[in-house]
Amino acid sequence: GAMERQRKAHDAHFLLLPWRRLQLVDLYEKIFNKEAELRELFDEEKITEEQFLERRQQEVKSLFDNLHKWLLEKKNREILETSKTKQAINYCLNRWENLTRYLNYSYLTPSTNEAERTVRPFTLLRKNSMFYGSGKGAESSCWILTMIETAKVHNLSPEDYLRCVFERAPYCKTT
């Protein structure tokens, strides 16, 4: 997913000639800077969600269009078919719709940092999961981790959230 895209972009970054690398970095920097500018206005409630999405479609999408055009030019003219750079560019172009889908949703950003921070506890837990002893143990762990991450997403204290759930659970009606 996102980490693979970043790895391939990283490979492309180092395989391109220096001046081409600078062009690519400049295109990405413009996208992230414009996104940060709009996000700040939205977070400070200086623009509405509708205005934020409208401006994002006008201003950020045009920067993505420039990046897309640049990638197509490099793919079609200047890079060997078997190079890692060509593979990275193809990977990005083949997933272009996924890359730009975030533009339609105010709660999403072009960065995968938040998503990666969210899954980090799960990846750190991977080795420990070998010692759960059963599928039920692993299932229980997944349930608890999901509850913790759900609390975090809703800006709740995971400890308080779990305490509330466990205190109320015995009184819930089930079918």
PDB file of C-alpha atoms in Angstrom:
ATOM      1  CA  GLY A   1       0.000   0.000   0.000  1.00  0.00           C
ATOM      2  CA  ALA A   2       1.207   3.398   1.050  1.00  0.00           C
ATOM      3  CA  MET A   3       4.552   2.224   2.383  1.00  0.00           C
ATOM      4  CA  GLU A   4       5.258   0.394  -0.897  1.00  0.00           C
ATOM      5  CA  ARG A   5       4.415   3.582  -2.845  1.00  0.00           C
ATOM      6  CA  GLN A   6       6.763   5.576  -0.638  1.00  0.00           C
ATOM      7  CA  ARG A   7       9.530   2.989  -1.065  1.00  0.00           C
ATOM      8  CA  LYS A   8       9.139   3.020  -4.845  1.00  0.00           C
ATOM      9  CA  ALA A   9       9.049   6.833  -4.875  1.00  0.00           C
ATOM     10  CA  HIS A  10      12.215   6.782  -2.756  1.00  0.00           C
ATOM     11  CA  ASP A  11      13.883   4.471  -5.310  1.00  0.00           C
ATOM     12  CA  ALA A  12      12.801   6.731  -8.138  1.00  0.00           C
ATOM     13  CA  HIS A  13      14.060   9.756  -6.248  1.00  0.00           C
ATOM     14  CA  PHE A  14      17.590   8.374  -6.033  1.00  0.00           C
ATOM     15  CA  LEU A  15      17.701   6.923  -9.535  1.00  0.00           C
ATOM     16  CA  LEU A  16      16.670  10.078 -11.360  1.00  0.00           C
ATOM     17  CA  LEU A  17      19.321  12.540 -12.382  1.00  0.00           C
ATOM     18  CA  PRO A  18      19.794  15.318  -9.798  1.00  0.00           C
ATOM     19  CA  TRP A  19      17.927  18.004 -11.721  1.00  0.00           C
ATOM     20  CA  ARG A  20      15.012  15.639 -12.367  1.00  0.00           C
ATOM     21  CA  ARG A  21      14.993  14.682  -8.699  1.00  0.00           C
ATOM     22  CA  LEU A  22      14.715  18.346  -7.811  1.00  0.00           C
ATOM     23  CA  GLN A  23      11.752  18.707 -10.167  1.00  0.00           C
ATOM     24  CA  LEU A  24       9.982  15.772  -8.497  1.00  0.00           C
ATOM     25  CA  VAL A  25      10.727  17.006  -4.977  1.00  0.00           C
ATOM     26  CA  ASP A  26       9.527  20.478  -5.965  1.00  0.00           C
ATOM     27  CA  LEU A  27       6.226  19.079  -7.271  1.00  0.00           C
ATOM     28  CA  TYR A  28       5.645  17.107  -4.053  1.00  0.00           C
ATOM     29  CA  GLU A  29       6.643  20.073  -1.916  1.00  0.00           C
ATOM     30  CA  LYS A  30       4.112  22.311  -3.675  1.00  0.00           C
ATOM     31  CA  ILE A  31       1.352  19.759  -3.040  1.00  0.00           C
ATOM     32  CA  PHE A  32       2.189  19.389   0.647  1.00  0.00           C
ATOM     33  CA  ASN A  33       2.626  23.151   1.172  1.00  0.00           C
ATOM     34  CA  LYS A  34      -0.708  24.000  -0.463  1.00  0.00           C
ATOM     35  CA  GLU A  35      -2.375  21.205   1.494  1.00  0.00           C
ATOM     36  CA  ALA A  36      -0.898  22.541   4.756  1.00  0.00           C
ATOM     37  CA  GLU A  37      -2.057  26.076   3.931  1.00  0.00           C
ATOM     38  CA  LEU A  38      -5.622  24.942   3.259  1.00  0.00           C
ATOM     39  CA  ARG A  39      -5.647  22.574   6.249  1.00  0.00           C
ATOM     40  CA  GLU A  40      -4.596  25.416   8.553  1.00  0.00           C
ATOM     41  CA  LEU A  41      -7.438  27.619   7.305  1.00  0.00           C
ATOM     42  CA  PHE A  42      -9.898  24.754   7.764  1.00  0.00           C
ATOM     43  CA  ASP A  43      -8.634  23.760  11.221  1.00  0.00           C
ATOM     44  CA  GLU A  44      -8.810  27.370  12.391  1.00  0.00           C
ATOM     45  CA  GLU A  45     -12.371  27.534  11.004  1.00  0.00           C
ATOM     46  CA  LYS A  46     -11.497  30.377   8.624  1.00  0.00           C
ATOM     47  CA  ILE A  47     -13.066  28.368   5.795  1.00  0.00           C
ATOM     48  CA  THR A  48     -15.933  25.877   5.854  1.00  0.00           C
ATOM     49  CA  GLU A  49     -15.600  22.219   4.928  1.00  0.00           C
ATOM     50  CA  GLU A  50     -17.276  22.963   1.612  1.00  0.00           C
ATOM     51  CA  GLN A  51     -14.842  25.812   0.876  1.00  0.00           C
ATOM     52  CA  PHE A  52     -11.922  23.629   1.928  1.00  0.00           C
ATOM     53  CA  LEU A  53     -12.920  20.844  -0.464  1.00  0.00           C
ATOM     54  CA  GLU A  54     -13.649  23.299  -3.260  1.00  0.00           C
ATOM     55  CA  ARG A  55     -10.281  25.032  -2.897  1.00  0.00           C
ATOM     56  CA  ARG A  56      -8.523  21.686  -2.574  1.00  0.00           C
ATOM     57  CA  GLN A  57     -10.089  20.563  -5.868  1.00  0.00           C
ATOM     58  CA  GLN A  58      -9.034  23.790  -7.564  1.00  0.00           C
ATOM     59  CA  GLU A  59      -5.592  24.346  -6.090  1.00  0.00           C
ATOM     60  CA  VAL A  60      -4.222  20.976  -4.989  1.00  0.00           C
ATOM     61  CA  LYS A  61      -5.713  18.940  -7.819  1.00  0.00           C
ATOM     62  CA  SER A  62      -4.022  21.199 -10.362  1.00  0.00           C
ATOM     63  CA  LEU A  63      -0.691  20.456  -8.656  1.00  0.00           C
ATOM     64  CA  PHE A  64      -1.433  16.735  -8.870  1.00  0.00           C
ATOM     65  CA  ASP A  65      -2.271  17.216 -12.549  1.00  0.00           C
ATOM     66  CA  ASN A  66       1.192  18.753 -13.029  1.00  0.00           C
ATOM     67  CA  LEU A  67       2.780  15.807 -11.209  1.00  0.00           C
ATOM     68  CA  HIS A  68       0.819  13.339 -13.353  1.00  0.00           C
ATOM     69  CA  LYS A  69       1.921  15.093 -16.532  1.00  0.00           C
ATOM     70  CA  TRP A  70       5.552  15.077 -15.318  1.00  0.00           C
ATOM     71  CA  LEU A  71       5.418  11.347 -14.506  1.00  0.00           C
ATOM     72  CA  LEU A  72       3.951  10.540 -17.926  1.00  0.00           C
ATOM     73  CA  GLU A  73       6.642  12.570 -19.678  1.00  0.00           C
ATOM     74  CA  LYS A  74       9.437  10.815 -17.785  1.00  0.00           C
ATOM     75  CA  LYS A  75       7.858   7.408 -18.311  1.00  0.00           C
ATOM     76  CA  ASN A  76       7.397   7.864 -22.035  1.00  0.00           C
ATOM     77  CA  ARG A  77      10.674   9.539 -22.974  1.00  0.00           C
ATOM     78  CA  GLU A  78      13.590   9.334 -20.661  1.00  0.00           C
ATOM     79  CA  ILE A  79      13.721   6.136 -18.654  1.00  0.00           C
ATOM     80  CA  LEU A  80      14.810   2.638 -19.577  1.00  0.00           C
ATOM     81  CA  GLU A  81      12.010   0.059 -19.603  1.00  0.00           C
ATOM     82  CA  THR A  82      13.713  -2.157 -17.017  1.00  0.00           C
ATOM     83  CA  SER A  83      14.844   0.515 -14.582  1.00  0.00           C
ATOM     84  CA  LYS A  84      13.626   0.787 -10.986  1.00  0.00           C
ATOM     85  CA  THR A  85      12.640   4.361 -11.776  1.00  0.00           C
ATOM     86  CA  LYS A  86      10.337   3.168 -14.561  1.00  0.00           C
ATOM     87  CA  GLN A  87       8.854   0.575 -12.192  1.00  0.00           C
ATOM     88  CA  ALA A  88       8.271   3.223  -9.506  1.00  0.00           C
ATOM     89  CA  ILE A  89       6.655   5.608 -11.984  1.00  0.00           C
ATOM     90  CA  ASN A  90       4.424   2.837 -13.349  1.00  0.00           C
ATOM     91  CA  TYR A  91       3.453   1.849  -9.806  1.00  0.00           C
ATOM     92  CA  CYS A  92       2.417   5.422  -9.059  1.00  0.00           C
ATOM     93  CA  LEU A  93       0.572   5.929 -12.343  1.00  0.00           C
ATOM     94  CA  ASN A  94      -1.260   2.598 -12.045  1.00  0.00           C
ATOM     95  CA  ARG A  95      -2.557   3.680  -8.649  1.00  0.00           C
ATOM     96  CA  TRP A  96      -3.229   7.293  -9.513  1.00  0.00           C
ATOM     97  CA  GLU A  97      -6.920   7.184  -8.588  1.00  0.00           C
ATOM     98  CA  ASN A  98      -6.055   5.806  -5.147  1.00  0.00           C
ATOM     99  CA  LEU A  99      -3.330   8.411  -4.700  1.00  0.00           C
ATOM    100  CA  THR A 100      -5.681  11.326  -5.382  1.00  0.00           C
ATOM    101  CA  ARG A 101      -8.895   9.949  -3.833  1.00  0.00           C
ATOM    102  CA  TYR A 102      -8.172  11.782  -0.590  1.00  0.00           C
ATOM    103  CA  LEU A 103      -8.938  15.094  -2.342  1.00  0.00           C
ATOM    104  CA  ASN A 104     -12.669  14.354  -1.964  1.00  0.00           C
ATOM    105  CA  TYR A 105     -12.626  13.940   1.815  1.00  0.00           C
ATOM    106  CA  SER A 106     -11.806  16.696   4.299  1.00  0.00           C
ATOM    107  CA  TYR A 107     -10.655  14.287   7.012  1.00  0.00           C
ATOM    108  CA  LEU A 108      -7.962  12.700   4.801  1.00  0.00           C
ATOM    109  CA  THR A 109      -4.495  14.043   4.026  1.00  0.00           C
ATOM    110  CA  PRO A 110      -1.878  13.221   1.378  1.00  0.00           C
ATOM    111  CA  SER A 111       0.441  11.886   4.069  1.00  0.00           C
ATOM    112  CA  THR A 112       0.299   8.319   5.350  1.00  0.00           C
ATOM    113  CA  ASN A 113       1.996   9.263   8.627  1.00  0.00           C
ATOM    114  CA  GLU A 114      -1.175   9.103  10.722  1.00  0.00           C
ATOM    115  CA  ALA A 115      -2.202   5.744   9.287  1.00  0.00           C
ATOM    116  CA  GLU A 116       1.284   4.364   9.868  1.00  0.00           C
ATOM    117  CA  ARG A 117       1.262   5.596  13.471  1.00  0.00           C
ATOM    118  CA  THR A 118      -2.099   3.899  13.938  1.00  0.00           C
ATOM    119  CA  VAL A 119      -0.917   0.494  12.708  1.00  0.00           C
ATOM    120  CA  ARG A 120       2.458   0.655  14.444  1.00  0.00           C
ATOM    121  CA  PRO A 121       1.215  -1.037  17.643  1.00  0.00           C
ATOM    122  CA  PHE A 122      -0.143  -3.884  15.515  1.00  0.00           C
ATOM    123  CA  THR A 123       3.159  -4.381  13.725  1.00  0.00           C
ATOM    124  CA  LEU A 124       5.072  -4.281  16.991  1.00  0.00           C
ATOM    125  CA  LEU A 125       2.681  -6.870  18.351  1.00  0.00           C
ATOM    126  CA  ARG A 126       3.207  -9.219  15.410  1.00  0.00           C
ATOM    127  CA  LYS A 127       5.978 -11.246  17.065  1.00  0.00           C
ATOM    128  CA  ASN A 128       4.079 -11.465  20.336  1.00  0.00           C
ATOM    129  CA  SER A 129       1.038 -12.875  18.555  1.00  0.00           C
ATOM    130  CA  MET A 130       2.920 -16.142  17.991  1.00  0.00           C
ATOM    131  CA  PHE A 131       2.459 -16.808  21.710  1.00  0.00           C
ATOM    132  CA  TYR A 132      -1.296 -16.276  22.042  1.00  0.00           C
ATOM    133  CA  GLY A 133      -1.764 -20.025  22.224  1.00  0.00           C
ATOM    134  CA  SER A 134      -4.950 -20.136  20.193  1.00  0.00           C
ATOM    135  CA  GLY A 135      -6.994 -18.420  17.558  1.00  0.00           C
ATOM    136  CA  LYS A 136      -9.358 -17.192  20.282  1.00  0.00           C
ATOM    137  CA  GLY A 137      -6.447 -15.466  22.056  1.00  0.00           C
ATOM    138  CA  ALA A 138      -5.417 -13.712  18.840  1.00  0.00           C
ATOM    139  CA  GLU A 139      -9.044 -12.758  18.129  1.00  0.00           C
ATOM    140  CA  SER A 140      -9.412 -11.269  21.623  1.00  0.00           C
ATOM    141  CA  SER A 141      -6.238  -9.255  21.178  1.00  0.00           C
ATOM    142  CA  CYS A 142      -7.464  -7.889  17.836  1.00  0.00           C
ATOM    143  CA  TRP A 143     -10.769  -6.922  19.442  1.00  0.00           C
ATOM    144  CA  ILE A 144      -9.049  -5.037  22.281  1.00  0.00           C
ATOM    145  CA  LEU A 145      -6.629  -3.269  19.916  1.00  0.00           C
ATOM    146  CA  THR A 146      -9.539  -2.242  17.681  1.00  0.00           C
ATOM    147  CA  MET A 147     -11.370  -0.796  20.680  1.00  0.00           C
ATOM    148  CA  ILE A 148      -8.248   1.149  21.728  1.00  0.00           C
ATOM    149  CA  GLU A 149      -7.711   2.591  18.252  1.00  0.00           C
ATOM    150  CA  THR A 150     -11.416   3.449  17.954  1.00  0.00           C
ATOM    151  CA  ALA A 151     -11.198   5.427  21.191  1.00  0.00           C
ATOM    152  CA  LYS A 152      -8.130   7.287  19.901  1.00  0.00           C
ATOM    153  CA  VAL A 153      -9.825   8.167  16.603  1.00  0.00           C
ATOM    154  CA  HIS A 154     -12.688   9.732  18.566  1.00  0.00           C
ATOM    155  CA  ASN A 155     -10.295  11.621  20.871  1.00  0.00           C
ATOM    156  CA  LEU A 156     -11.297   9.548  23.896  1.00  0.00           C
ATOM    157  CA  SER A 157      -9.038   8.172  26.575  1.00  0.00           C
ATOM    158  CA  PRO A 158      -8.629   4.463  25.690  1.00  0.00           C
ATOM    159  CA  GLU A 159      -8.493   3.543  29.367  1.00  0.00           C
ATOM    160  CA  ASP A 160     -11.727   5.413  30.179  1.00  0.00           C
ATOM    161  CA  TYR A 161     -13.409   4.094  27.040  1.00  0.00           C
ATOM    162  CA  LEU A 162     -12.557   0.464  27.821  1.00  0.00           C
ATOM    163  CA  ARG A 163     -13.604   0.873  31.459  1.00  0.00           C
ATOM    164  CA  CYS A 164     -16.975   2.231  30.319  1.00  0.00           C
ATOM    165  CA  VAL A 165     -17.450  -0.592  27.787  1.00  0.00           C
ATOM    166  CA  PHE A 166     -16.545  -3.289  30.303  1.00  0.00           C
ATOM    167  CA  GLU A 167     -18.733  -1.794  33.021  1.00  0.00           C
ATOM    168  CA  ARG A 168     -21.761  -1.643  30.716  1.00  0.00           C
ATOM    169  CA  ALA A 169     -21.235  -4.892  28.815  1.00  0.00           C
ATOM    170  CA  PRO A 170     -22.838  -7.186  31.420  1.00  0.00           C
ATOM    171  CA  TYR A 171     -26.067  -5.169  31.221  1.00  0.00           C
ATOM    172  CA  CYS A 172     -26.387  -5.161  27.424  1.00  0.00           C
ATOM    173  CA  LYS A 173     -29.134  -7.203  25.850  1.00  0.00           C
ATOM    174  CA  THR A 174     -28.039  -9.646  23.189  1.00  0.00           C
ATOM    175  CA  THR A 175     -30.129 -11.488  20.673  1.00  0.00           C
TER     176      THR A 175
END
